[in-house]
JSON list of C-alpha atoms in Angstrom, two decimals:
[
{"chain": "A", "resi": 1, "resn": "UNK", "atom": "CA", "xyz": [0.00, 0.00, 0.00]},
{"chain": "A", "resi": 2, "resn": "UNK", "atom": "CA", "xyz": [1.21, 3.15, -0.69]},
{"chain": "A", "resi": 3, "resn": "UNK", "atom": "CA", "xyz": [0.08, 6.83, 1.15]},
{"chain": "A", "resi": 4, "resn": "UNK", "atom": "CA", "xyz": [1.58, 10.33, 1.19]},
{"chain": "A", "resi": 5, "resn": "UNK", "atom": "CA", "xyz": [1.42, 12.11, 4.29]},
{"chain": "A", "resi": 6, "resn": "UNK", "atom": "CA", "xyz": [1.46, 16.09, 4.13]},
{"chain": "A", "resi": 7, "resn": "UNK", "atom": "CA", "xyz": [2.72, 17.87, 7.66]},
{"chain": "A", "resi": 8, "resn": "UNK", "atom": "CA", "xyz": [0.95, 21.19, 8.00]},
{"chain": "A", "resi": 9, "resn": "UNK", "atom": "CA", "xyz": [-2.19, 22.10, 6.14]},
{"chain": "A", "resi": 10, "resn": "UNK", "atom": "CA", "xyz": [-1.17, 25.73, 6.35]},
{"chain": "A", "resi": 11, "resn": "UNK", "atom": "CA", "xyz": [2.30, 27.32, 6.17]},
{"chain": "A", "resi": 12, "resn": "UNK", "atom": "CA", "xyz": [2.89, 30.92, 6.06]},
{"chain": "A", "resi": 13, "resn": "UNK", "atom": "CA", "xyz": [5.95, 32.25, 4.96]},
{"chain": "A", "resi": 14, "resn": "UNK", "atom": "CA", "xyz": [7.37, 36.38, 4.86]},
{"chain": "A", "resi": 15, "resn": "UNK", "atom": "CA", "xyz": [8.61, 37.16, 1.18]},
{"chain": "A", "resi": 16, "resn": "UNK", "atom": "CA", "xyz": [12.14, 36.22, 0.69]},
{"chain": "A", "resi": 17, "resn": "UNK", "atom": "CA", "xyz": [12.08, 34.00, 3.44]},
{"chain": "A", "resi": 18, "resn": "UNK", "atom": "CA", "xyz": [12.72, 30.06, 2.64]},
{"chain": "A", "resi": 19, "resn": "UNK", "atom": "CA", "xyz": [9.61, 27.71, 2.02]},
{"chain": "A", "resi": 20, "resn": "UNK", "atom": "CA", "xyz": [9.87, 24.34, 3.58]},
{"chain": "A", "resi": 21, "resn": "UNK", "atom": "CA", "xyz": [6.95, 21.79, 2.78]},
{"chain": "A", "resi": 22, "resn": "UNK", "atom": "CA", "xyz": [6.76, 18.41, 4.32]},
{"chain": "A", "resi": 23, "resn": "UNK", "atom": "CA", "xyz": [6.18, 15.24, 2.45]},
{"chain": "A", "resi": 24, "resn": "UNK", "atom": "CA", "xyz": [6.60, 11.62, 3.66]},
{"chain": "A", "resi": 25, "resn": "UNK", "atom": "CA", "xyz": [6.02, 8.82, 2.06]},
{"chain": "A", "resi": 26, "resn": "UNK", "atom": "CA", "xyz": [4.99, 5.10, 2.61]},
{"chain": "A", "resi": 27, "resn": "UNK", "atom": "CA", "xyz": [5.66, 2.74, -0.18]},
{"chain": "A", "resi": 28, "resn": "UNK", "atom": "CA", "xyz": [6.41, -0.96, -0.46]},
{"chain": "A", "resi": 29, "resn": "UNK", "atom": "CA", "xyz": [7.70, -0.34, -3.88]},
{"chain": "A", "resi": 30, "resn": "UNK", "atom": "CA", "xyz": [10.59, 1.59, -4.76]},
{"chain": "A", "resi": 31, "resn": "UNK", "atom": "CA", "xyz": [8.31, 5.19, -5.19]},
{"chain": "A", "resi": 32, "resn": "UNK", "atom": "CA", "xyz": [7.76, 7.54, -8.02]},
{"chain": "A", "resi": 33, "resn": "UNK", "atom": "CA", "xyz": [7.36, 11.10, -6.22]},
{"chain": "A", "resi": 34, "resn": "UNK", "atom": "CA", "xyz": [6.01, 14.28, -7.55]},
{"chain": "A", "resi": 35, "resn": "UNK", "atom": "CA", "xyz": [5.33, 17.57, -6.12]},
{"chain": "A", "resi": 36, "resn": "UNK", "atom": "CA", "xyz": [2.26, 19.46, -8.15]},
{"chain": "A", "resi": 37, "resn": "UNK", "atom": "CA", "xyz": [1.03, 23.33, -7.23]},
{"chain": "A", "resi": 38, "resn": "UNK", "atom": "CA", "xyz": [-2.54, 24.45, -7.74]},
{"chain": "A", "resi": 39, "resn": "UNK", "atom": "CA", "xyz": [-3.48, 27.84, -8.27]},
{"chain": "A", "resi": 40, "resn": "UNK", "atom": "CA", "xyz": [-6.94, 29.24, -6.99]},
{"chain": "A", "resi": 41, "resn": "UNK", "atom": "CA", "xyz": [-9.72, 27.71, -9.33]},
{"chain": "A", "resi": 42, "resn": "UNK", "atom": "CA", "xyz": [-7.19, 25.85, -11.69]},
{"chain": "A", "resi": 43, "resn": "UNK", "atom": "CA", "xyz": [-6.02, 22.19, -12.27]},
{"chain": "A", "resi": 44, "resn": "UNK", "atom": "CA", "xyz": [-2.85, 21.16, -10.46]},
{"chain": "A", "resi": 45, "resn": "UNK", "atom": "CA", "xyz": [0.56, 21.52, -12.27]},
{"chain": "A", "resi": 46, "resn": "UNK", "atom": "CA", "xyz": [3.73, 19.35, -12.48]},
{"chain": "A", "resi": 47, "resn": "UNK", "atom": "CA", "xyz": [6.46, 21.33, -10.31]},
{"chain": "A", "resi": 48, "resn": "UNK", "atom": "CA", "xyz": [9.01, 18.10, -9.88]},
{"chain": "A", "resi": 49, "resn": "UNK", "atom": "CA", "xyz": [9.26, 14.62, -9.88]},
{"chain": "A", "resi": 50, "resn": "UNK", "atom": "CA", "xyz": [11.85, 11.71, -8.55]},
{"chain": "A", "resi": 51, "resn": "UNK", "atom": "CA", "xyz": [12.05, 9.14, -10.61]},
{"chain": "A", "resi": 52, "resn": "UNK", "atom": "CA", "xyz": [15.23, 7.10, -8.96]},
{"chain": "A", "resi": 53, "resn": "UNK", "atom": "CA", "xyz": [17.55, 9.35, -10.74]},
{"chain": "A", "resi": 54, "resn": "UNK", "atom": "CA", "xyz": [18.74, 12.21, -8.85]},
{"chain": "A", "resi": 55, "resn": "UNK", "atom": "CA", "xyz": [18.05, 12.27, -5.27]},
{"chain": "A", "resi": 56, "resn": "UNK", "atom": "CA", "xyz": [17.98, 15.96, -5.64]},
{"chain": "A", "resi": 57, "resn": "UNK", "atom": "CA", "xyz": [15.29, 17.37, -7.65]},
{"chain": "A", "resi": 58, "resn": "UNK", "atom": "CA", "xyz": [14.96, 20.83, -9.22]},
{"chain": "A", "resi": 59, "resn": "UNK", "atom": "CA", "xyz": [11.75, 21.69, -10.91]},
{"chain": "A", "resi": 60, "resn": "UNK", "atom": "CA", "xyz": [10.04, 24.84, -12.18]},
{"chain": "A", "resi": 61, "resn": "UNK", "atom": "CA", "xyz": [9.91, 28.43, -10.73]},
{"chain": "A", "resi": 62, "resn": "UNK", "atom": "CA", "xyz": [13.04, 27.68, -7.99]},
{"chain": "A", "resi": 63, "resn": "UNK", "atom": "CA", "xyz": [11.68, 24.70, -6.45]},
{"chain": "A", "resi": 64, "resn": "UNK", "atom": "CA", "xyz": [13.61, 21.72, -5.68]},
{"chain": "A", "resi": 65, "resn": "UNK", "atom": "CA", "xyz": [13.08, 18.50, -3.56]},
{"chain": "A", "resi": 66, "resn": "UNK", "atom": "CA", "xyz": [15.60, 16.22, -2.02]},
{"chain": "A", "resi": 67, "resn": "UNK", "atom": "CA", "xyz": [14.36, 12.10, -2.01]},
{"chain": "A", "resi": 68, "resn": "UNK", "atom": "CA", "xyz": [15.68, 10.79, 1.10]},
{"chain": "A", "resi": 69, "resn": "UNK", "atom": "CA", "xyz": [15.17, 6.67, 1.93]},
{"chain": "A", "resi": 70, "resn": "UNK", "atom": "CA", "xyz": [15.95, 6.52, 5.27]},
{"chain": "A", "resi": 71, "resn": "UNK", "atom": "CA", "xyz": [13.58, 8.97, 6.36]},
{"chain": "A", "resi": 72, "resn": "UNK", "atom": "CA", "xyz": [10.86, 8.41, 3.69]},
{"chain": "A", "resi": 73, "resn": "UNK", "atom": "CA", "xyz": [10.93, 12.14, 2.61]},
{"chain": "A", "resi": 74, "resn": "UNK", "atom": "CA", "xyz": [10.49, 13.98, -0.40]},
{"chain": "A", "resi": 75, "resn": "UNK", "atom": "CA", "xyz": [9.97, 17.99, 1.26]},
{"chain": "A", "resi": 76, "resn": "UNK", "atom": "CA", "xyz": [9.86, 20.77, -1.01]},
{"chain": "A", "resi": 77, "resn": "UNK", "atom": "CA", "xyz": [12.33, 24.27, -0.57]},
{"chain": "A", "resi": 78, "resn": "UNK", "atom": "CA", "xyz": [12.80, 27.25, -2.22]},
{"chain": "A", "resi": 79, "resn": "UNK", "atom": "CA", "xyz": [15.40, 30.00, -1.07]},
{"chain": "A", "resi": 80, "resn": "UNK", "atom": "CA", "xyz": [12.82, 32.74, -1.71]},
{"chain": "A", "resi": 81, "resn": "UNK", "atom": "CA", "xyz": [9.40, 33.01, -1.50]},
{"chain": "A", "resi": 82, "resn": "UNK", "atom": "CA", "xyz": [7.84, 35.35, -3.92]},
{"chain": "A", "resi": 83, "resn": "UNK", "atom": "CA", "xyz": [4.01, 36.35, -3.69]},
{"chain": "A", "resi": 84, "resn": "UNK", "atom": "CA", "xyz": [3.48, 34.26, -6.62]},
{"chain": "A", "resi": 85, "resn": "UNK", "atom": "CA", "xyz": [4.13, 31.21, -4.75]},
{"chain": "A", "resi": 86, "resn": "UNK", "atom": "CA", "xyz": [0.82, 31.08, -2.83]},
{"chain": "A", "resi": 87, "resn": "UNK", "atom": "CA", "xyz": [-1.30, 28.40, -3.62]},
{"chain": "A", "resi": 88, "resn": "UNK", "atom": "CA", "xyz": [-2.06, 24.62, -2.54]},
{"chain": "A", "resi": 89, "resn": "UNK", "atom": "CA", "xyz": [0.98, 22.39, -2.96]},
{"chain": "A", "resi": 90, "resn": "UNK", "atom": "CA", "xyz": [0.16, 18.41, -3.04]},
{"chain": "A", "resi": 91, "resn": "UNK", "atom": "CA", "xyz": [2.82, 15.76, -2.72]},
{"chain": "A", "resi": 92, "resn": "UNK", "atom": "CA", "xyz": [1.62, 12.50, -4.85]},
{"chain": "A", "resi": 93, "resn": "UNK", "atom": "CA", "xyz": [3.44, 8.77, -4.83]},
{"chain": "A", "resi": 94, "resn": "UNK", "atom": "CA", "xyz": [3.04, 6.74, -7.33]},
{"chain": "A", "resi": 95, "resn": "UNK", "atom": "CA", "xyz": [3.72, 3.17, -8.71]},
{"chain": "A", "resi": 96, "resn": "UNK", "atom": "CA", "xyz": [2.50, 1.88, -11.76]},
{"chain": "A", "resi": 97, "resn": "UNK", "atom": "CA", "xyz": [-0.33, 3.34, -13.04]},
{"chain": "A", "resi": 98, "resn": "UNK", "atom": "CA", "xyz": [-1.91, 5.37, -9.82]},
{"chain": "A", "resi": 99, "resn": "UNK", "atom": "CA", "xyz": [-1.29, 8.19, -7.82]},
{"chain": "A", "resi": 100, "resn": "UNK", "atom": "CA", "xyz": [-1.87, 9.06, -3.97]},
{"chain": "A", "resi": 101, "resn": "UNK", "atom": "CA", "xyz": [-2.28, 11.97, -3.20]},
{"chain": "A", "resi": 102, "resn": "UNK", "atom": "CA", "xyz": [-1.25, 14.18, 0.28]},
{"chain": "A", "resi": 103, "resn": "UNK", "atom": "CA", "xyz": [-4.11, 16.28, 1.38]},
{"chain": "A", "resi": 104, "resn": "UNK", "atom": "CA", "xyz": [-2.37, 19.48, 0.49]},
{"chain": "A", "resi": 105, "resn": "UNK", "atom": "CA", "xyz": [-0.94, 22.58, 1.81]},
{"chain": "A", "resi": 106, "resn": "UNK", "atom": "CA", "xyz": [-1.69, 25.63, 1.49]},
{"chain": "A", "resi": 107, "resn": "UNK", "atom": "CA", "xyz": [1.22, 28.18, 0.91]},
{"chain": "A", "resi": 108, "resn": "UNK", "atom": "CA", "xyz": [0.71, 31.73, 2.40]},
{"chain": "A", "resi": 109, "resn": "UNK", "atom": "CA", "xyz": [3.41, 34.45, 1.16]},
{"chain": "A", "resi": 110, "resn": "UNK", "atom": "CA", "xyz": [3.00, 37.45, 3.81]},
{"chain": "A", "resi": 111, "resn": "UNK", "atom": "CA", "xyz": [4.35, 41.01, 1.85]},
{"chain": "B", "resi": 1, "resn": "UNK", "atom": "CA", "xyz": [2.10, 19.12, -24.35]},
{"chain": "B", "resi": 2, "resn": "UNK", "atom": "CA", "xyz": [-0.54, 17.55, -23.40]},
{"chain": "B", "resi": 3, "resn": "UNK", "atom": "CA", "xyz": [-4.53, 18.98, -22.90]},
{"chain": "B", "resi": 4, "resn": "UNK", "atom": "CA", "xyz": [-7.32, 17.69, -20.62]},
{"chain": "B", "resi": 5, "resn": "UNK", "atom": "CA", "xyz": [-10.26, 19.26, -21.44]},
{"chain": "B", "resi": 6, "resn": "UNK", "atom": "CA", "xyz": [-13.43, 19.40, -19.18]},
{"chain": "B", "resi": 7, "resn": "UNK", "atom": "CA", "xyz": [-16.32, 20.23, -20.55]},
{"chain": "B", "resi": 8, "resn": "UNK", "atom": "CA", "xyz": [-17.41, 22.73, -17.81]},
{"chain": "B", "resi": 9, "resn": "UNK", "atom": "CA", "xyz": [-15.38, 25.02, -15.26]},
{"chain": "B", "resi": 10, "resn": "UNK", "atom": "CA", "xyz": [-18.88, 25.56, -13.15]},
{"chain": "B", "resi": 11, "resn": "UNK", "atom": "CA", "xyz": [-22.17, 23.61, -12.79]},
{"chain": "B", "resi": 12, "resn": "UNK", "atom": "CA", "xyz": [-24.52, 24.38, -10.60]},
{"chain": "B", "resi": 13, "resn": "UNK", "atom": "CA", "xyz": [-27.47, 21.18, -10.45]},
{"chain": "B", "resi": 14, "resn": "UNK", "atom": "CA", "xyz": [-30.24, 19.89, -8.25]},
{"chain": "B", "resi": 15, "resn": "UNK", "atom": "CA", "xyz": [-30.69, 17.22, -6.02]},
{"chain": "B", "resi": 16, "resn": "UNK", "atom": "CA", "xyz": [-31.88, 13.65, -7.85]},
{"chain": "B", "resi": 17, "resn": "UNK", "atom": "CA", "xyz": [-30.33, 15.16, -11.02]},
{"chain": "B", "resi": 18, "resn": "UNK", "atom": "CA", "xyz": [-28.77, 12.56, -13.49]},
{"chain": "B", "resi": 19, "resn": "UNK", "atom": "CA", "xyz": [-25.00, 14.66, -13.72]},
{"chain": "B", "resi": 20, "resn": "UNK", "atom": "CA", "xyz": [-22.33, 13.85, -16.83]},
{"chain": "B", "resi": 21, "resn": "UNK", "atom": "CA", "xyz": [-18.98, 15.58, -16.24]},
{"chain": "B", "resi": 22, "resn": "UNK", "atom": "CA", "xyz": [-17.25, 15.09, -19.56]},
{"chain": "B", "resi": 23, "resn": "UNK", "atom": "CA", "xyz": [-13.45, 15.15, -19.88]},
{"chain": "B", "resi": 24, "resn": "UNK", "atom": "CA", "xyz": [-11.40, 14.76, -23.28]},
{"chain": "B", "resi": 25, "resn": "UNK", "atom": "CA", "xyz": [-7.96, 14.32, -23.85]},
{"chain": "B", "resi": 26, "resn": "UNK", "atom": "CA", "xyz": [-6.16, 15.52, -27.30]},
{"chain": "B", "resi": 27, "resn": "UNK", "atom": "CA", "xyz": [-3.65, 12.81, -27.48]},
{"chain": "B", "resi": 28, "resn": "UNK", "atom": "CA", "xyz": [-3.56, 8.75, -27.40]},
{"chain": "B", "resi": 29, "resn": "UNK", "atom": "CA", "xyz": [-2.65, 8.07, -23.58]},
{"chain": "B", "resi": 30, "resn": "UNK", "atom": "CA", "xyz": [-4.67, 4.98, -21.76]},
{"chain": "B", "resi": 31, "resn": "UNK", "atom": "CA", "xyz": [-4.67, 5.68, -18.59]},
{"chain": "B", "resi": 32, "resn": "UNK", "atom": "CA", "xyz": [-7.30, 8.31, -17.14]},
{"chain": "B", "resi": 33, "resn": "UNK", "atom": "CA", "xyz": [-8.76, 9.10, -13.59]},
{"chain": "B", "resi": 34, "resn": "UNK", "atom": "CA", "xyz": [-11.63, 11.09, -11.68]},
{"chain": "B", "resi": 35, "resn": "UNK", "atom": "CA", "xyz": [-10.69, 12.80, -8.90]},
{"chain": "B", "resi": 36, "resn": "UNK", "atom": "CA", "xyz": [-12.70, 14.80, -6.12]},
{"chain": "B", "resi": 37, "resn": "UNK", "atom": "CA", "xyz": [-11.29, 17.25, -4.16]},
{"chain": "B", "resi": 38, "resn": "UNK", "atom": "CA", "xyz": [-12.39, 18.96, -1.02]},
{"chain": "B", "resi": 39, "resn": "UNK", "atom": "CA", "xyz": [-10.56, 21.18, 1.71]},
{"chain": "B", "resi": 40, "resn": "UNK", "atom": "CA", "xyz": [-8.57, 19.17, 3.92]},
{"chain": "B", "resi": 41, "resn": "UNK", "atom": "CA", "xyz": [-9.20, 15.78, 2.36]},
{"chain": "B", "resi": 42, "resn": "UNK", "atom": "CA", "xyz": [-7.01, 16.77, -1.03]},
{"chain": "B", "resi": 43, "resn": "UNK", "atom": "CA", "xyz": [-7.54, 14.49, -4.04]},
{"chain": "B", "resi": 44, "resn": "UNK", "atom": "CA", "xyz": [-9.51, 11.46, -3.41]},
{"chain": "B", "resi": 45, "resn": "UNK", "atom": "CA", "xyz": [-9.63, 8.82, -6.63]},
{"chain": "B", "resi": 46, "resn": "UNK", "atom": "CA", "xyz": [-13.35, 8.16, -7.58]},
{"chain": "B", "resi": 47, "resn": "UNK", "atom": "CA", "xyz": [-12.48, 5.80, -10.39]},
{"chain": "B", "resi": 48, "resn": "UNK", "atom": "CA", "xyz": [-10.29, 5.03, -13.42]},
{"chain": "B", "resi": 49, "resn": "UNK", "atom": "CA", "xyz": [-9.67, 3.27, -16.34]},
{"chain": "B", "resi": 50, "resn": "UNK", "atom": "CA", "xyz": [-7.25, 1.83, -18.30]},
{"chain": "B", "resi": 51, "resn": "UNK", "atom": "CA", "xyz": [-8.29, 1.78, -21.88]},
{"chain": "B", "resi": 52, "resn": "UNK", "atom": "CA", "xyz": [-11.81, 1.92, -23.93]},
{"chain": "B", "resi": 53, "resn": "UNK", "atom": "CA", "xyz": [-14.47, -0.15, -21.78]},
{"chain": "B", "resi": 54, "resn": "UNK", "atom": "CA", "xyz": [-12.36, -0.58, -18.67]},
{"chain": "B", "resi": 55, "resn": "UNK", "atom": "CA", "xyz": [-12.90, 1.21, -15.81]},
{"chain": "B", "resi": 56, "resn": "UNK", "atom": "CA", "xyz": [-11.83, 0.54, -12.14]},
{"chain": "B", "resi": 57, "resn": "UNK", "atom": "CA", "xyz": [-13.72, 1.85, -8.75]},
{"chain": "B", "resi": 58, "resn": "UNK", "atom": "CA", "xyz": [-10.91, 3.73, -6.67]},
{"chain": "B", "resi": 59, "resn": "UNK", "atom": "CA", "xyz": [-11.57, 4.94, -3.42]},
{"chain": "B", "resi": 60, "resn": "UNK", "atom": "CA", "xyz": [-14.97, 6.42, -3.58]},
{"chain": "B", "resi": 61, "resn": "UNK", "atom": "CA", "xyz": [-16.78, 5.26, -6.02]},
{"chain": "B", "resi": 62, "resn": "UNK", "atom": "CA", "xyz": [-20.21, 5.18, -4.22]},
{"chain": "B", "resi": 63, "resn": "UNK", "atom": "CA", "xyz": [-22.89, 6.99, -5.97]},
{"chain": "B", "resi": 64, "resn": "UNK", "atom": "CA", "xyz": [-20.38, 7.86, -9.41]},
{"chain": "B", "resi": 65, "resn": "UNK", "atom": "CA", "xyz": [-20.20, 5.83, -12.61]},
{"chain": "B", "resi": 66, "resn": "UNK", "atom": "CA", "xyz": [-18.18, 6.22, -15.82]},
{"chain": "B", "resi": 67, "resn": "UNK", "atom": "CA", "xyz": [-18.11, 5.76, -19.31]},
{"chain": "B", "resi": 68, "resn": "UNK", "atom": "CA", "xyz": [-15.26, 5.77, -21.75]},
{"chain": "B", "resi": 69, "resn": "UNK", "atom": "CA", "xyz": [-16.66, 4.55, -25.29]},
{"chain": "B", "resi": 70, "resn": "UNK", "atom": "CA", "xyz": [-14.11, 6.47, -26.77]},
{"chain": "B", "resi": 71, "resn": "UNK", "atom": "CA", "xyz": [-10.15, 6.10, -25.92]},
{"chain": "B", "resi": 72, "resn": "UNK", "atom": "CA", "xyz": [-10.41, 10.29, -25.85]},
{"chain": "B", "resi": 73, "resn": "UNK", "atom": "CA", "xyz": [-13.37, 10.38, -23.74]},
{"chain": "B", "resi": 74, "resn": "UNK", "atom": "CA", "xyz": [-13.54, 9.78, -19.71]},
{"chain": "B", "resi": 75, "resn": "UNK", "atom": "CA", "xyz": [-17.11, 11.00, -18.32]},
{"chain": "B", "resi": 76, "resn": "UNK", "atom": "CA", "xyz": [-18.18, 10.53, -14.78]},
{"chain": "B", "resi": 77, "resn": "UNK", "atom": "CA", "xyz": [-21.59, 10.17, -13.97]},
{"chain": "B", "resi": 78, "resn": "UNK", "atom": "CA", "xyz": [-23.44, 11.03, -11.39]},
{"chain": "B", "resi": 79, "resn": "UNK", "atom": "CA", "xyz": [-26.93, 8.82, -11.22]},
{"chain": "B", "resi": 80, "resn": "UNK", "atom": "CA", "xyz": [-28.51, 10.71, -8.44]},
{"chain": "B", "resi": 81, "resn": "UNK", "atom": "CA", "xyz": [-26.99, 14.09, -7.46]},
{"chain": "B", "resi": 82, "resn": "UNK", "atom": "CA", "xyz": [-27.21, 14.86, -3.77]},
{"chain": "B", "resi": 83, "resn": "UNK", "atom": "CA", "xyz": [-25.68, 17.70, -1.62]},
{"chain": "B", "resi": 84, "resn": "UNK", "atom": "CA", "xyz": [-22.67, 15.92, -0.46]},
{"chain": "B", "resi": 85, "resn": "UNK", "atom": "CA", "xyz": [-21.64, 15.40, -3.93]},
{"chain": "B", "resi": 86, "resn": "UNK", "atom": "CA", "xyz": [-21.01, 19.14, -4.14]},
{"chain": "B", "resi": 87, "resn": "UNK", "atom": "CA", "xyz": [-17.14, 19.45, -4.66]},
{"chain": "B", "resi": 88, "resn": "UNK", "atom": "CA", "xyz": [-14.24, 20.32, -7.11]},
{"chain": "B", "resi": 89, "resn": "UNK", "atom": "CA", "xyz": [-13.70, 17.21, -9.64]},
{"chain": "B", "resi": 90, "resn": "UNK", "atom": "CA", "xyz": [-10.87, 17.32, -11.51]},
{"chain": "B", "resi": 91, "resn": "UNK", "atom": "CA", "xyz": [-9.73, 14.71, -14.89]},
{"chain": "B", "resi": 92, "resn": "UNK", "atom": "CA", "xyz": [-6.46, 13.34, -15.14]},
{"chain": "B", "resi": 93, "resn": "UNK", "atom": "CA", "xyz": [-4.46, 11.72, -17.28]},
{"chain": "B", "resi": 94, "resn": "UNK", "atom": "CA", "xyz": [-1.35, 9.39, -17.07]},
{"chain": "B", "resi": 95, "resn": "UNK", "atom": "CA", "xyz": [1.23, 10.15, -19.71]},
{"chain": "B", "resi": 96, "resn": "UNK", "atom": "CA", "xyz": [3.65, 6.85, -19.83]},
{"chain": "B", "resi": 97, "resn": "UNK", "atom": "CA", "xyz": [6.51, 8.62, -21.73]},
{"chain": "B", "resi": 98, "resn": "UNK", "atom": "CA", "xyz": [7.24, 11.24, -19.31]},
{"chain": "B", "resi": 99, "resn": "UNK", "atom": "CA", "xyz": [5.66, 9.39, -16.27]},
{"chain": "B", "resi": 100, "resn": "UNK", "atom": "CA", "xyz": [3.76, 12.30, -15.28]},
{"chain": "B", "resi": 101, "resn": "UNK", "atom": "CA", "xyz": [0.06, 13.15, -14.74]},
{"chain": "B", "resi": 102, "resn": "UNK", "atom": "CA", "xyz": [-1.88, 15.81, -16.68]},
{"chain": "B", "resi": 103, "resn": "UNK", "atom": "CA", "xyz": [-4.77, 17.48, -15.22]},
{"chain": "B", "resi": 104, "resn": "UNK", "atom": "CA", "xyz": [-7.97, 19.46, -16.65]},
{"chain": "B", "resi": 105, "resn": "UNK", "atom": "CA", "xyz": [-8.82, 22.85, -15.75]},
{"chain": "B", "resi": 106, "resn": "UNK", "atom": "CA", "xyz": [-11.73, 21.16, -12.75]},
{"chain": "B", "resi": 107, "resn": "UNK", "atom": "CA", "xyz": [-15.28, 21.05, -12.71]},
{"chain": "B", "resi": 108, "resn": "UNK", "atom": "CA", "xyz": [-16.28, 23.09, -9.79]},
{"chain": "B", "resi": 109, "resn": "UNK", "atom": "CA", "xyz": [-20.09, 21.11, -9.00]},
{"chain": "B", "resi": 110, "resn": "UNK", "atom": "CA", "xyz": [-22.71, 22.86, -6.90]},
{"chain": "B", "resi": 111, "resn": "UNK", "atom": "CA", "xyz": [-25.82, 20.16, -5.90]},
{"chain": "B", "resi": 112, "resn": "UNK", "atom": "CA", "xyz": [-28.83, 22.39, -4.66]}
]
C-alpha cells in the first residue's frame, strides 16, 4: 500500500524567506514522487518529480526536492518566497499506473 | 504538451439530477482518472480506467459511474446528485513517456 502524508495544512511564509513543505512517504515499492502546485480555481501543475535518478530534484519556478530513503521524505524548498508562490501544494506517490495523493498545503506568502 | 479538457469550469445542479462531467484528452494516452477534491481531504480517486471499456472503482466510487466509449473520452456520472456530492472534480491523465500526470482545468459542481 502506498500513502503520502502532508505535515501542515497551512504554512505561512514572509517574502524572501525560505519555504519548507513536508512530504513523507509510505511505499512498499521503490516510489515515483512528484510535487504538483494548484493555483486558486485551476487544475494542479507538475512542479518536480523523482524518478530514482537524482536524489535531488529541481523543478520549475526555484523549487527543488531532495528524495531521502531513510527517512521516507520527499519535502519541497525554495530560497525565496515570492508572492506568486501562494497556492495549494500536493505531494503525490506513485507506482505503476496510480497516484496518492497528500491532502495538500496551502502556501501563504505574507508582503 | 498535453490537454485535458473538461467540458465545464462551473455547474450548478439539483438534487436527484442525473450529472455527466465530460473530460477529453487531445492525445492517445490509456490511462485516465476522476478525482474529487475537497478542503482538507485533497484528491480522493473516484475511479479510473485503463483503456476503452475498462474502468476501475478507486476509493470512492459510491454513488459515481463512468463511461469511456471512446479512448479520448472519460465522463463521470453522477446517477442521483445529492448535496454531499457538491465538490471540485478534476480529470487526469497518465502520460507513460514522461511518467507524469496531466490534469484538466476542474469542474467546480454545486448540488442544490
Amino acid at each position: 500500500a502506498q500513502s503520502v502524508t502532508q505535515l501542515g495544512s497551512h504554512v505561512s511564509v514572509s517574502e524572501g524567506a525560505l519555504v519548507l513543505l513536508r512530504c513523507n512517504y509510505s511505499s512498499s515499492v521503490p516510489p515515483y514522487l512528484f510535487w504538483y502546485v494548484q493555483y486558486p480555481n485551476q487544475g494542479l501543475q507538475l512542479l518536480l518529480k523523482y524518478t530514482s535518478a537524482a536524489t535531488l530534484v529541481k523543478g520549475i519556478n526555484g523549487f527543488e526536492a531532495e528524495f531521502k530513503k531513510s527517512e521516507t521524505s520527499f519535502h519541497l524548498t525554495k530560497p525565496s518566497a515570492h508572492m506568486s508562490d501562494a497556492a495549494e501544494y500536493f505531494c503525490a506517490v506513485s507506482s505503476g499506473n496510480q497516484f496518492y495523493f497528500g491532502t495538500g498545503t496551502s502556501l501563504t506568502v505574507i508582503p | 504538451d498535453v490537454k485535458v479538457t473538461q467540458s465545464s469550469r462551473y455547474l450548478v445542479k439539483r438534487t436527484g439530477e442525473k450529472v455527466f462531467l465530460e473530460c477529453v484528452q487531445d492525445m492517445d494516452h490509456e490511462n485516465m482518472f476522476w478525482y474529487r477534491q475537497d478542503p482538507g481531504l485533497g484528491l480522493r480517486l473516484i475511479y479510473f480506467s485503463y483503456d476503452v471499456k475498462m474502468k476501475e472503482k478507486g476509493d470512492i466510487p459510491e454513488g459515481y459511474s463512468v463511461s469511456r466509449e471512446k479512448k479520448e473520452r472519460f465522463s463521470l456520472i453522477l446517477e442521483s446528485a445529492s448535496t454531499n456530492q457538491t465538490s471540485m472534480y478534476l480529470c487526469a491523465l497518465f502520460n507513460r513517456d514522461v511518467f507524469e500526470a496531466f490534469f484538466g482545468q476542474g469542474t467546480r459542481l454545486t448540488v442544490v
